[in-house]
CSV table of C-alpha atoms in Angstrom, one decimal:
chain,number,residue,atom,x,y,z
A,277,MET,CA,-27.4,-9.0,-7.0
A,278,THR,CA,-27.6,-8.7,-10.8
A,279,GLY,CA,-31.0,-10.5,-11.0
A,280,ARG,CA,-29.8,-12.6,-14.0
A,281,ARG,CA,-26.4,-14.0,-14.7
A,282,ALA,CA,-24.6,-12.2,-17.5
A,283,SER,CA,-23.7,-14.1,-20.7
A,284,ILE,CA,-21.9,-13.2,-23.9
A,285,PRO,CA,-24.5,-11.7,-26.3
A,286,GLU,CA,-25.5,-13.6,-29.4
A,287,ARG,CA,-24.9,-10.6,-31.6
A,288,PRO,CA,-22.2,-7.9,-31.4
A,289,VAL,CA,-23.1,-4.9,-29.4
A,290,ALA,CA,-22.6,-1.5,-31.1
A,291,SER,CA,-19.5,0.4,-30.1
A,292,GLU,CA,-21.5,3.4,-29.1
A,293,GLN,CA,-23.7,1.3,-26.8
A,294,ILE,CA,-20.7,-0.3,-25.2
A,295,VAL,CA,-19.0,3.1,-24.5
A,296,ALA,CA,-22.3,4.4,-23.1
A,297,SER,CA,-22.5,1.4,-20.7
A,298,LEU,CA,-18.9,2.1,-19.6
A,299,GLU,CA,-19.7,5.7,-18.9
A,300,THR,CA,-22.7,4.6,-16.9
A,301,ALA,CA,-20.6,2.3,-14.8
A,302,ARG,CA,-18.0,5.0,-14.2
A,303,ALA,CA,-20.7,7.3,-12.9
A,304,SER,CA,-21.0,5.2,-9.8
A,305,ASP,CA,-17.3,5.3,-9.0
A,306,VAL,CA,-15.7,7.7,-6.6
A,307,ASP,CA,-14.9,11.2,-7.9
A,308,TRP,CA,-11.1,11.0,-7.9
A,309,ARG,CA,-10.7,13.7,-10.5
A,310,GLY,CA,-12.5,16.1,-8.1
A,311,GLY,CA,-10.1,15.1,-5.2
A,312,ARG,CA,-12.8,13.3,-3.2
A,313,VAL,CA,-10.6,10.3,-2.5
A,314,PHE,CA,-7.2,10.4,-0.9
A,315,SER,CA,-5.9,7.1,-2.1
A,316,LEU,CA,-6.2,4.6,-5.1
A,317,VAL,CA,-5.7,7.1,-7.9
A,318,TYR,CA,-2.9,9.7,-8.5
A,319,HIS,CA,-4.1,12.4,-10.9
A,320,ALA,CA,-1.6,14.8,-12.5
A,321,GLY,CA,-4.1,16.7,-14.6
A,322,ASP,CA,-6.2,16.1,-17.7
A,323,ALA,CA,-3.4,16.6,-20.2
A,324,HIS,CA,-1.2,14.1,-18.5
A,325,GLU,CA,-4.0,11.6,-18.2
A,326,GLU,CA,-4.6,11.9,-22.0
A,327,LEU,CA,-0.8,11.2,-22.6
A,328,ILE,CA,-0.7,8.0,-20.5
A,329,LYS,CA,-4.0,6.9,-22.1
A,330,ARG,CA,-2.4,7.3,-25.6
A,331,ALA,CA,0.8,5.5,-24.5
A,332,HIS,CA,-1.2,2.7,-23.0
A,333,ALA,CA,-3.3,2.3,-26.1
A,334,ILE,CA,-0.3,2.0,-28.4
A,335,TYR,CA,0.8,-1.1,-26.4
A,336,ALA,CA,-2.6,-2.3,-25.2
A,337,SER,CA,-1.9,-5.7,-26.9
A,338,GLY,CA,1.8,-5.8,-26.2
A,339,ASN,CA,3.0,-8.8,-24.2
A,340,LEU,CA,6.5,-8.8,-22.6
A,341,LEU,CA,6.2,-12.5,-22.0
A,342,ASN,CA,8.4,-12.7,-25.1
A,343,PRO,CA,10.9,-9.8,-25.1
A,344,MET,CA,12.4,-11.1,-28.4
A,345,ALA,CA,9.0,-10.5,-30.1
A,346,PHE,CA,8.4,-7.2,-28.4
A,347,ARG,CA,11.9,-5.7,-28.5
A,348,GLY,CA,10.6,-2.1,-28.4
A,349,LEU,CA,8.6,-2.8,-25.3
A,350,ARG,CA,11.6,-4.4,-23.6
A,351,ARG,CA,13.6,-1.3,-24.4
A,352,LEU,CA,10.9,0.8,-22.7
A,353,GLU,CA,11.1,-1.4,-19.6
A,354,ALA,CA,14.9,-1.1,-19.5
A,355,GLU,CA,14.7,2.7,-19.7
A,356,VAL,CA,12.1,2.8,-16.9
A,357,VAL,CA,14.4,0.8,-14.7
A,358,GLU,CA,17.4,3.0,-15.6
A,359,MET,CA,15.4,6.2,-14.8
A,360,ALA,CA,14.3,4.8,-11.5
A,361,ALA,CA,17.8,3.6,-10.7
A,362,SER,CA,19.2,7.1,-11.3
A,363,LEU,CA,16.5,8.7,-9.2
A,364,PHE,CA,17.2,6.3,-6.3
A,365,SER,CA,21.0,6.9,-6.5
A,366,GLY,CA,21.7,3.3,-7.7
A,367,PRO,CA,25.2,2.4,-8.8
A,368,ASP,CA,25.9,1.5,-12.4
A,369,SER,CA,25.3,-2.2,-11.5
A,370,THR,CA,21.6,-1.5,-10.6
A,371,VAL,CA,19.1,-3.8,-12.4
A,372,GLY,CA,15.4,-4.5,-12.1
A,373,ALA,CA,12.1,-5.1,-13.7
A,374,VAL,CA,8.7,-3.6,-14.1
A,375,THR,CA,5.9,-5.4,-12.3
A,376,SER,CA,2.1,-5.0,-12.1
A,377,GLY,CA,2.2,-3.1,-8.8
A,378,GLY,CA,3.6,-2.9,-5.4
A,379,THR,CA,2.2,-6.1,-4.2
A,380,GLU,CA,3.9,-8.0,-7.0
A,381,SER,CA,7.2,-6.2,-6.4
A,382,ILE,CA,7.0,-7.2,-2.8
A,383,LEU,CA,6.0,-10.8,-3.6
A,384,VAL,CA,8.9,-11.2,-6.0
A,385,ALA,CA,11.4,-9.6,-3.6
A,386,VAL,CA,10.4,-12.0,-0.7
A,387,ALA,CA,10.5,-15.0,-3.0
A,388,ALA,CA,13.9,-14.0,-4.2
A,389,LEU,CA,15.2,-13.6,-0.7
A,390,ARG,CA,13.9,-17.0,0.3
A,391,ASP,CA,15.5,-18.6,-2.8
A,392,ARG,CA,18.8,-16.8,-2.1
A,393,ALA,CA,18.8,-18.2,1.4
A,394,ARG,CA,18.0,-21.7,0.1
A,395,ARG,CA,21.1,-21.6,-2.1
A,396,GLU,CA,23.4,-20.0,0.4
A,397,ARG,CA,22.1,-21.4,3.6
A,398,PRO,CA,20.3,-24.6,2.8
A,399,TRP,CA,20.1,-25.6,6.4
A,400,ILE,CA,17.4,-23.0,7.1
A,401,ARG,CA,14.0,-24.8,7.2
A,402,SER,CA,11.8,-22.0,8.4
A,403,PRO,CA,13.0,-18.8,6.8
A,404,GLU,CA,12.1,-15.5,8.6
A,405,LEU,CA,12.0,-11.8,7.7
A,406,VAL,CA,12.2,-9.1,10.4
A,407,ALA,CA,10.1,-6.0,9.9
A,408,ALA,CA,8.2,-3.3,11.9
A,409,ARG,CA,4.6,-3.8,12.7
A,410,THR,CA,3.7,-1.0,10.3
A,411,VAL,CA,5.1,-2.9,7.3
A,412,HIS,CA,2.6,-3.2,4.4
A,413,PRO,CA,0.3,-6.2,4.4
A,414,ALA,CA,1.7,-7.3,1.0
A,415,PHE,CA,4.6,-8.8,3.1
A,416,ASP,CA,2.1,-10.8,5.1
A,417,LYS,CA,0.7,-12.1,1.8
A,418,ALA,CA,4.2,-12.9,0.5
A,419,ALA,CA,5.0,-14.7,3.7
A,420,HIS,CA,1.8,-16.7,3.5
A,421,TYR,CA,2.3,-17.6,-0.1
A,422,PHE,CA,6.0,-18.5,0.1
A,423,GLY,CA,6.3,-20.2,3.5
A,424,VAL,CA,8.2,-17.4,5.2
A,425,LYS,CA,7.6,-16.3,8.8
A,426,LEU,CA,7.2,-12.5,9.2
A,427,ARG,CA,8.5,-11.5,12.5
A,428,LYS,CA,7.1,-8.0,13.4
A,429,VAL,CA,8.5,-5.7,15.9
A,430,GLU,CA,6.7,-2.8,17.6
A,431,VAL,CA,7.6,0.7,16.4
A,432,GLY,CA,9.0,3.4,18.6
A,433,ASP,CA,7.1,6.4,20.0
A,434,ASP,CA,7.8,8.2,16.7
A,435,LEU,CA,6.0,5.4,14.8
A,436,ARG,CA,9.3,4.5,13.0
A,437,ALA,CA,10.9,1.0,13.0
A,438,ASP,CA,12.9,0.3,16.2
A,439,ALA,CA,16.3,-0.9,14.8
A,440,ARG,CA,17.4,-2.1,18.2
A,441,ALA,CA,14.2,-4.1,18.7
A,442,MET,CA,14.5,-5.5,15.2
A,443,GLY,CA,18.1,-6.6,16.0
A,444,ARG,CA,16.9,-8.6,18.9
A,445,ARG,CA,14.6,-10.6,16.6
A,446,ILE,CA,17.3,-11.6,14.3
A,447,GLY,CA,18.0,-15.3,14.6
A,448,MET,CA,19.7,-18.2,12.8
A,449,SER,CA,16.7,-18.5,10.4
A,450,THR,CA,16.6,-14.8,9.4
A,451,ILE,CA,16.9,-14.3,5.7
A,452,GLY,CA,16.5,-10.5,5.5
A,453,LEU,CA,15.3,-7.2,7.0
A,454,VAL,CA,12.6,-4.9,5.7
A,455,GLY,CA,12.2,-1.1,6.1
A,456,SER,CA,9.6,1.3,4.8
A,457,ALA,CA,10.1,4.7,3.0
A,458,PRO,CA,7.6,5.7,4.1
A,459,GLN,CA,5.3,3.3,5.9
A,460,TYR,CA,1.8,3.8,4.6
A,461,ALA,CA,-0.2,4.3,7.8
A,462,HIS,CA,1.5,7.5,9.1
A,463,GLY,CA,3.9,8.6,6.4
A,464,VAL,CA,7.2,8.4,8.3
A,465,VAL,CA,10.4,6.9,6.9
A,466,ASP,CA,12.0,4.1,8.9
A,467,PRO,CA,15.6,4.6,10.0
A,468,ILE,CA,17.1,2.9,7.0
A,469,SER,CA,20.6,3.9,7.8
A,470,GLU,CA,20.4,2.2,11.2
A,471,LEU,CA,18.7,-0.9,9.6
A,472,GLY,CA,21.5,-0.9,7.1
A,473,GLU,CA,24.1,-1.0,9.8
A,474,LEU,CA,22.2,-3.9,11.4
A,475,ALA,CA,22.0,-5.7,8.1
A,476,ALA,CA,25.7,-5.3,7.4
A,477,ARG,CA,26.6,-6.5,10.8
A,478,HIS,CA,24.6,-9.7,10.3
A,479,ARG,CA,25.4,-10.0,6.6
A,480,LEU,CA,21.7,-9.9,5.7
A,481,PRO,CA,19.9,-8.3,2.7
A,482,LEU,CA,17.9,-5.2,3.4
A,483,HIS,CA,14.8,-4.5,1.3
A,484,VAL,CA,13.3,-1.0,1.3
A,485,ASP,CA,9.6,-0.8,0.5
A,486,ALA,CA,9.3,2.6,-1.2
A,487,CYS,CA,6.1,1.6,-3.1
A,488,LEU,CA,4.5,4.8,-1.8
A,489,GLY,CA,7.5,7.1,-1.5
A,490,GLY,CA,9.9,6.1,-4.2
A,491,PHE,CA,8.7,8.6,-6.7
A,492,VAL,CA,8.0,11.5,-4.3
A,493,LEU,CA,10.7,11.4,-1.6
A,494,PRO,CA,13.5,12.4,-4.0
A,495,TRP,CA,11.5,15.4,-5.2
A,496,ILE,CA,10.7,16.4,-1.6
A,497,GLU,CA,14.4,16.3,-0.8
A,498,ARG,CA,15.2,18.4,-3.9
A,499,LEU,CA,12.7,21.0,-2.7
A,500,GLY,CA,14.9,21.5,0.4
A,501,ARG,CA,13.1,19.4,3.0
A,502,ARG,CA,14.9,17.0,5.1
A,503,VAL,CA,14.3,13.3,4.2
A,504,PRO,CA,16.1,10.6,6.1
A,505,PRO,CA,18.4,8.5,4.0
A,506,TRP,CA,16.5,5.6,2.5
A,507,ASP,CA,17.7,4.6,-1.0
A,508,PHE,CA,20.8,3.1,-2.5
A,509,ARG,CA,23.0,5.8,-0.9
A,510,VAL,CA,22.6,3.5,2.2
A,511,PRO,CA,25.3,0.9,1.3
A,512,ALA,CA,23.5,-2.1,2.8
A,513,VAL,CA,20.2,-1.5,0.9
A,514,THR,CA,20.0,-4.4,-1.5
A,515,SER,CA,16.6,-3.9,-3.2
A,516,ILE,CA,13.9,-1.3,-3.5
A,517,SER,CA,10.2,-1.6,-4.6
A,518,ALA,CA,8.6,1.6,-5.8
A,519,ASP,CA,5.2,2.2,-7.6
A,520,LEU,CA,5.1,4.0,-10.9
A,521,HIS,CA,1.3,4.2,-10.7
A,522,LYS,CA,1.4,6.2,-7.5
A,523,PHE,CA,3.6,9.3,-7.3
A,524,GLY,CA,5.2,8.3,-10.6
A,525,TYR,CA,1.8,9.3,-12.0
A,526,GLY,CA,1.8,6.3,-14.5
A,527,GLY,CA,-1.2,4.3,-15.5
A,528,LYS,CA,-2.4,1.4,-13.4
A,529,GLY,CA,-0.7,-0.9,-12.7
A,530,ALA,CA,3.1,-0.5,-12.8
A,531,SER,CA,5.8,-0.7,-10.2
A,532,VAL,CA,9.6,-1.4,-10.3
A,533,LEU,CA,11.7,-3.8,-8.3
A,534,LEU,CA,15.3,-2.7,-8.3
A,535,TRP,CA,18.4,-4.7,-7.1
A,536,ARG,CA,21.8,-3.4,-6.4
A,537,SER,CA,23.3,-6.0,-8.7
A,538,MET,CA,22.5,-8.9,-11.0
A,539,GLU,CA,24.0,-11.3,-8.4
A,540,LEU,CA,21.0,-10.4,-6.2
A,541,MET,CA,18.4,-10.1,-9.0
A,542,ARG,CA,19.1,-13.5,-10.5
A,543,ASN,CA,17.3,-15.1,-7.5
A,544,GLN,CA,13.9,-13.8,-8.8
A,545,PHE,CA,14.1,-15.5,-12.2
A,546,PHE,CA,12.0,-18.6,-12.8
A,547,VAL,CA,12.9,-21.0,-15.6
A,548,ALA,CA,11.1,-24.3,-16.6
A,549,THR,CA,12.9,-26.5,-19.1
A,550,ASP,CA,10.7,-29.6,-19.5
A,551,PHE,CA,7.5,-27.9,-20.8
A,552,PRO,CA,6.4,-29.5,-24.1
A,553,GLY,CA,5.6,-26.0,-25.4
A,554,GLY,CA,9.3,-25.0,-25.1
A,555,ILE,CA,11.5,-23.4,-22.5
A,556,TYR,CA,9.6,-21.0,-20.2
A,557,ALA,CA,11.4,-18.2,-18.5
A,558,SER,CA,10.0,-15.3,-16.5
A,559,PRO,CA,11.6,-12.5,-14.4
A,560,THR,CA,8.4,-11.7,-12.4
A,561,LEU,CA,5.3,-13.5,-11.1
A,562,LEU,CA,3.2,-12.8,-14.2
A,563,GLY,CA,3.4,-14.8,-17.3
A,564,THR,CA,1.7,-12.5,-19.7
A,565,ARG,CA,3.1,-9.0,-19.0
A,566,PRO,CA,0.8,-6.3,-20.4
A,567,GLY,CA,2.6,-3.7,-22.4
A,568,GLY,CA,0.2,-0.9,-21.8
A,569,PRO,CA,1.2,-0.1,-18.2
A,570,ILE,CA,4.9,-0.2,-19.1
A,571,ALA,CA,4.5,2.2,-22.0
A,572,ALA,CA,2.3,4.5,-19.8
A,573,ALA,CA,4.9,4.6,-17.1
A,574,TRP,CA,7.7,5.4,-19.6
A,575,ALA,CA,5.5,8.2,-21.0
A,576,ALA,CA,4.8,9.6,-17.6
A,577,LEU,CA,8.4,9.8,-16.6
A,578,ARG,CA,9.4,11.4,-19.8
A,579,GLY,CA,6.3,13.6,-20.2
A,580,LEU,CA,6.6,15.2,-16.7
A,581,GLY,CA,10.3,15.4,-16.4
A,582,ALA,CA,12.0,16.7,-13.2
A,583,GLU,CA,10.3,20.1,-13.6
A,584,GLY,CA,6.9,18.5,-13.7
A,585,TYR,CA,7.5,16.2,-10.7
A,586,LEU,CA,8.9,19.1,-8.7
A,587,GLU,CA,5.7,21.2,-9.4
A,588,LEU,CA,3.4,18.3,-8.5
A,589,THR,CA,5.4,17.6,-5.3
A,590,ARG,CA,5.3,21.2,-4.3
A,591,ALA,CA,1.5,21.3,-4.6
A,592,ALA,CA,1.1,18.0,-2.8
A,593,LEU,CA,3.3,19.3,0.1
A,594,SER,CA,1.3,22.5,0.3
A,595,ALA,CA,-1.9,20.4,0.5
A,596,ALA,CA,-0.5,18.2,3.2
A,597,ASP,CA,0.9,21.2,5.2
A,598,THR,CA,-2.5,23.0,5.1
A,599,LEU,CA,-4.3,19.9,6.1
A,600,ARG,CA,-2.0,19.2,9.1
A,601,ALA,CA,-2.4,22.8,10.3
A,602,GLY,CA,-6.1,22.8,9.8
A,603,ILE,CA,-6.6,19.5,11.6
A,604,THR,CA,-4.5,20.5,14.5
A,605,ALA,CA,-6.6,23.5,15.0
A,606,ILE,CA,-9.8,21.5,15.4
A,607,PRO,CA,-10.5,20.7,19.1
A,608,GLY,CA,-10.3,17.0,19.9
A,609,LEU,CA,-8.2,16.0,16.8
A,610,THR,CA,-4.5,15.3,16.6
A,611,VAL,CA,-2.1,14.5,13.7
A,612,LEU,CA,-0.1,11.3,14.2
A,613,GLY,CA,3.6,11.4,14.0
A,614,GLU,CA,5.9,13.7,12.0
A,615,PRO,CA,5.5,12.6,8.4
A,616,ASP,CA,8.4,12.8,6.0
A,617,SER,CA,6.0,12.5,3.0
A,618,THR,CA,2.7,13.9,1.9
A,619,ILE,CA,0.7,11.5,4.1
A,620,VAL,CA,-1.6,12.9,6.8
A,621,ALA,CA,-3.0,10.6,9.5
A,622,TYR,CA,-5.2,12.0,12.3
A,623,ALA,CA,-6.9,10.6,15.3
A,624,ALA,CA,-9.1,11.8,18.2
A,625,GLY,CA,-7.2,13.2,21.2
A,626,ALA,CA,-8.4,12.9,24.8
A,627,GLY,CA,-12.1,13.7,24.9
A,628,GLY,CA,-12.2,14.1,21.1
A,629,PRO,CA,-15.0,12.8,18.9
A,630,ASP,CA,-15.4,9.1,17.9
A,631,ILE,CA,-13.1,8.9,14.9
A,632,TYR,CA,-15.2,6.3,13.1
A,633,ALA,CA,-18.4,8.2,13.6
A,634,LEU,CA,-16.5,11.2,12.2
A,635,ALA,CA,-15.5,9.2,9.2
A,636,ASP,CA,-19.2,8.3,8.7
A,637,ARG,CA,-20.2,11.9,8.7
A,638,LEU,CA,-17.5,12.8,6.2
A,639,GLU,CA,-18.7,10.1,3.9
A,640,ALA,CA,-22.2,11.5,4.2
A,641,ARG,CA,-20.7,14.7,2.8
A,642,GLY,CA,-19.3,12.9,-0.2
A,643,TRP,CA,-15.8,12.1,0.8
A,644,ALA,CA,-14.2,8.7,0.4
A,645,VAL,CA,-12.6,7.9,3.8
A,646,ASP,CA,-9.7,5.5,4.6
A,647,ARG,CA,-10.1,4.3,8.2
A,648,GLN,CA,-7.2,2.9,10.1
A,649,GLN,CA,-6.8,1.0,13.4
A,650,ARG,CA,-4.2,0.7,16.2
A,651,PRO,CA,-4.7,3.6,16.8
A,652,ALA,CA,-8.1,4.4,15.3
A,653,SER,CA,-7.5,7.1,12.8
A,654,VAL,CA,-8.2,8.5,9.3
A,655,HIS,CA,-5.6,8.4,6.5
A,656,LEU,CA,-5.0,10.9,3.7
A,657,THR,CA,-2.5,10.6,0.9
A,658,CYS,CA,-2.1,14.1,-0.5
A,659,THR,CA,-1.3,14.6,-4.2
A,660,ALA,CA,-1.2,17.8,-6.3
A,661,ASN,CA,-4.8,17.1,-7.2
A,662,HIS,CA,-5.9,17.8,-3.6
A,663,LEU,CA,-4.6,21.3,-3.2
A,664,ALA,CA,-7.8,22.7,-4.8
A,665,ILE,CA,-10.1,21.0,-2.3
A,666,VAL,CA,-8.2,21.3,1.0
A,667,GLU,CA,-10.3,24.1,2.4
A,668,ASP,CA,-13.5,22.3,1.4
A,669,TYR,CA,-12.3,19.2,3.2
A,670,LEU,CA,-11.4,21.1,6.4
A,671,ALA,CA,-14.7,22.9,6.4
A,672,ASP,CA,-16.5,19.6,6.2
A,673,LEU,CA,-14.2,18.1,8.8
A,674,ARG,CA,-14.9,20.9,11.3
A,675,ALA,CA,-18.7,20.5,10.7
A,676,ALA,CA,-18.4,16.7,11.1
A,677,ALA,CA,-16.4,17.0,14.3
A,678,ALA,CA,-18.9,19.4,15.8
A,679,GLU,CA,-21.8,17.1,14.7
A,680,VAL,CA,-20.3,14.1,16.4
A,681,ALA,CA,-19.3,16.0,19.5
A,682,GLY,CA,-22.8,17.3,19.8
A,683,ASP,CA,-24.5,13.9,19.3
A,684,PRO,CA,-22.5,11.0,20.9
A,685,SER,CA,-25.2,8.6,19.7
A,686,LEU,CA,-23.7,8.8,16.2
A,687,ALA,CA,-21.0,6.5,17.4
A,688,GLN,CA,-23.7,3.8,17.7
A,689,GLY,CA,-24.9,4.1,14.0
A,690,GLY,CA,-23.4,3.8,10.5
A,691,SER,CA,-20.2,1.8,10.3
A,692,ALA,CA,-18.8,3.2,13.5
A,693,PRO,CA,-19.8,0.2,15.7
A,694,MET,CA,-18.4,-2.3,13.3
A,695,TYR,CA,-15.0,-0.5,12.9
A,696,GLY,CA,-14.9,0.4,16.6
A,697,MET,CA,-15.5,-3.1,17.8
A,698,MET,CA,-13.3,-4.8,15.2
A,699,ALA,CA,-10.4,-2.4,15.8
A,700,ARG,CA,-10.5,-3.3,19.5
A,701,VAL,CA,-11.0,-7.0,19.4
A,702,PRO,CA,-7.9,-8.8,20.7
A,703,VAL,CA,-8.6,-12.1,18.8
A,704,ARG,CA,-7.8,-11.2,15.3
A,705,GLY,CA,-9.1,-14.5,14.0
A,706,LEU,CA,-12.6,-13.2,14.6
A,707,VAL,CA,-11.9,-10.2,12.5
A,708,ARG,CA,-10.4,-12.3,9.8
A,709,SER,CA,-13.4,-14.6,9.6
A,710,SER,CA,-15.7,-11.6,9.5
A,711,VAL,CA,-13.9,-10.0,6.6
A,712,ARG,CA,-13.9,-13.3,4.8
A,713,LYS,CA,-17.6,-13.3,5.0
A,714,VAL,CA,-17.7,-9.9,3.4
A,715,LEU,CA,-15.5,-11.2,0.5
A,716,GLU,CA,-17.7,-14.3,0.1
A,717,SER,CA,-20.7,-12.0,-0.1
A,718,MET,CA,-19.0,-9.9,-2.7
A,719,TYR,CA,-17.9,-12.8,-4.9
A,720,ALA,CA,-20.9,-15.0,-4.5
A,721,PRO,CA,-22.8,-16.0,-7.7
A,722,GLY,CA,-24.7,-13.0,-9.1
A,723,ALA,CA,-23.2,-10.6,-6.6
A,724,ILE,CA,-21.6,-7.3,-7.3
A,725,LEU,CA,-21.2,-5.7,-3.9
A,726,PRO,CA,-22.4,-7.0,-0.5
A,727,ASP,CA,-25.0,-5.0,1.4
A,728,LEU,CA,-22.8,-3.3,4.0
A,729,SER,CA,-25.7,-1.4,5.6
A,730,ASP,CA,-25.8,-1.5,9.4
A,731,GLY,CA,-28.6,-1.7,11.8
A,732,THR,CA,-31.7,-3.9,11.7
A,733,GLY,CA,-31.6,-4.8,8.0
A,734,ASP,CA,-30.0,-7.8,6.3
A,735,GLY,CA,-26.7,-6.1,5.7
A,736,VAL,CA,-23.4,-7.9,6.0
A,737,VAL,CA,-22.3,-5.6,8.9
A,738,GLY,CA,-25.5,-6.3,10.7
A,739,HIS,CA,-25.1,-10.0,10.4
A,740,LEU,CA,-21.5,-9.9,11.5
A,741,LEU,CA,-22.3,-7.9,14.6
A,742,GLU,CA,-25.2,-10.3,15.3
A,743,ARG,CA,-23.1,-13.3,14.9
A,744,HIS,CA,-19.9,-12.2,16.5
A,745,GLY,CA,-20.9,-9.3,18.7
A,746,PRO,CA,-21.4,-11.4,21.9
A,747,ARG,CA,-18.1,-13.3,21.4
A,748,ILE,CA,-16.2,-10.1,20.7
A,749,ALA,CA,-17.8,-8.3,23.7
A,750,ARG,CA,-16.8,-11.3,26.0
A,751,ALA,CA,-13.2,-11.2,24.6
A,752,LEU,CA,-13.0,-7.5,25.2
A,753,ASP,CA,-14.3,-7.8,28.7
A,754,THR,CA,-11.8,-10.5,29.5
A,755,ALA,CA,-9.0,-8.4,28.0
A,756,GLU,CA,-10.0,-5.4,30.1
A,757,ARG,CA,-10.2,-7.4,33.3
A,758,LEU,CA,-6.7,-8.9,32.6
A,759,ARG,CA,-5.3,-5.5,31.9
A,760,ALA,CA,-6.7,-4.1,35.1
A,761,ARG,CA,-5.3,-7.0,37.1
A,762,LEU,CA,-1.8,-6.6,35.6
A,763,THR,CA,-2.0,-2.8,36.2
A,764,ARG,CA,-2.9,-3.4,39.9
A,765,GLY,CA,-0.1,-6.0,40.2
A,766,ARG,CA,2.5,-3.4,39.0
A,767,ARG,CA,1.5,-0.8,41.6
A,768,PRO,CA,3.9,-0.4,44.5
């Protein structure tokens, strides 16, 4: 709580005081420059950061809502799209636009696929997309917003999309297929070639979500490592989303959505002709389109060049390789899958330490930790910035694993009970309502962040466990009994 609601000051505040306040605010953020977080920010060094800051500042007030007024900015967007199309082996007909991030790229892509189906197959009343269970939640959001049903299919043992299983989910209302390159949770690339054959056979569009991998997989391949085909070299791929503010090392937030041809892209355009203020046209979800991120992305691509990206990718791969080897050597821990990218995800093996308690102990040592579920695991996205701190991380991980193994009670404290229970609960509606309570607490009047402390205090986590703990426990017990009964029934 802030104590008193903020209001606009009566008199202007001195510039020095404003900057000092911003520096104070930044001091409480995670140390991403020091490599203490394995997501959210992609840092290519201080000199590069200064370049994209300067580029962003030049166009800080630019607005691509009107490209006729900002012709120079429109040229920068066009060149960003062309550079991305070249990198992704797009044909000369490839077109696209810069968006505010991966989520917007995905939202626009899903809306365009829906509208394409409306025009070409107007009899479809309940449009459906088919994807693997590991597809990014932005597709769930797009499906929710645009009235599309997302049919998810379980992945194979290798954690990649199961093309045959996806084929069985295709029906009369299917409007497209989705593959990931790579999927976020485990860093593996779906079998895009197989999905392409499936899409071609059913005459369906295939969207590849390369928001995470688009600007790193080509450089990994150029460094001599095998990367499964995923881009426009697969003939059936119709669109690709890829984030410039991830491994493109641009400023936040910028992404590209590319289409194989204008015949496909035109489905994403929105035009309103009866507005008293004039004709309104937009190629993306946003109206005002900030110029700063576009200029920063353009500057990043040009400022690093192929040589710079190759060096950054080589360092990121080295960090990921060292982490995988180090984690595998720790008793009780195992790396999930065989990643094609610089993602590392690890879980507890048989008899290993509670992974969520382990995450708590890492956070106590100053690391920001991304927890995952199904299975319970920890996620690391390695960039060049992490090469310098890999050994520090592994040392702390070994110490944390030993600490949890030596004191099983740690699984009952911190956030471990919350994550452990919520990850296991079969009724996801209970989890959804609990997370909504956290959001309500965060955005309540006067709030900044909710109290997420556990235990006996008034923290949100404590309240959630108090309120839903018995219901969750009963649901888990019922599920365990049903599973045991089904197992007995299968025995000869």
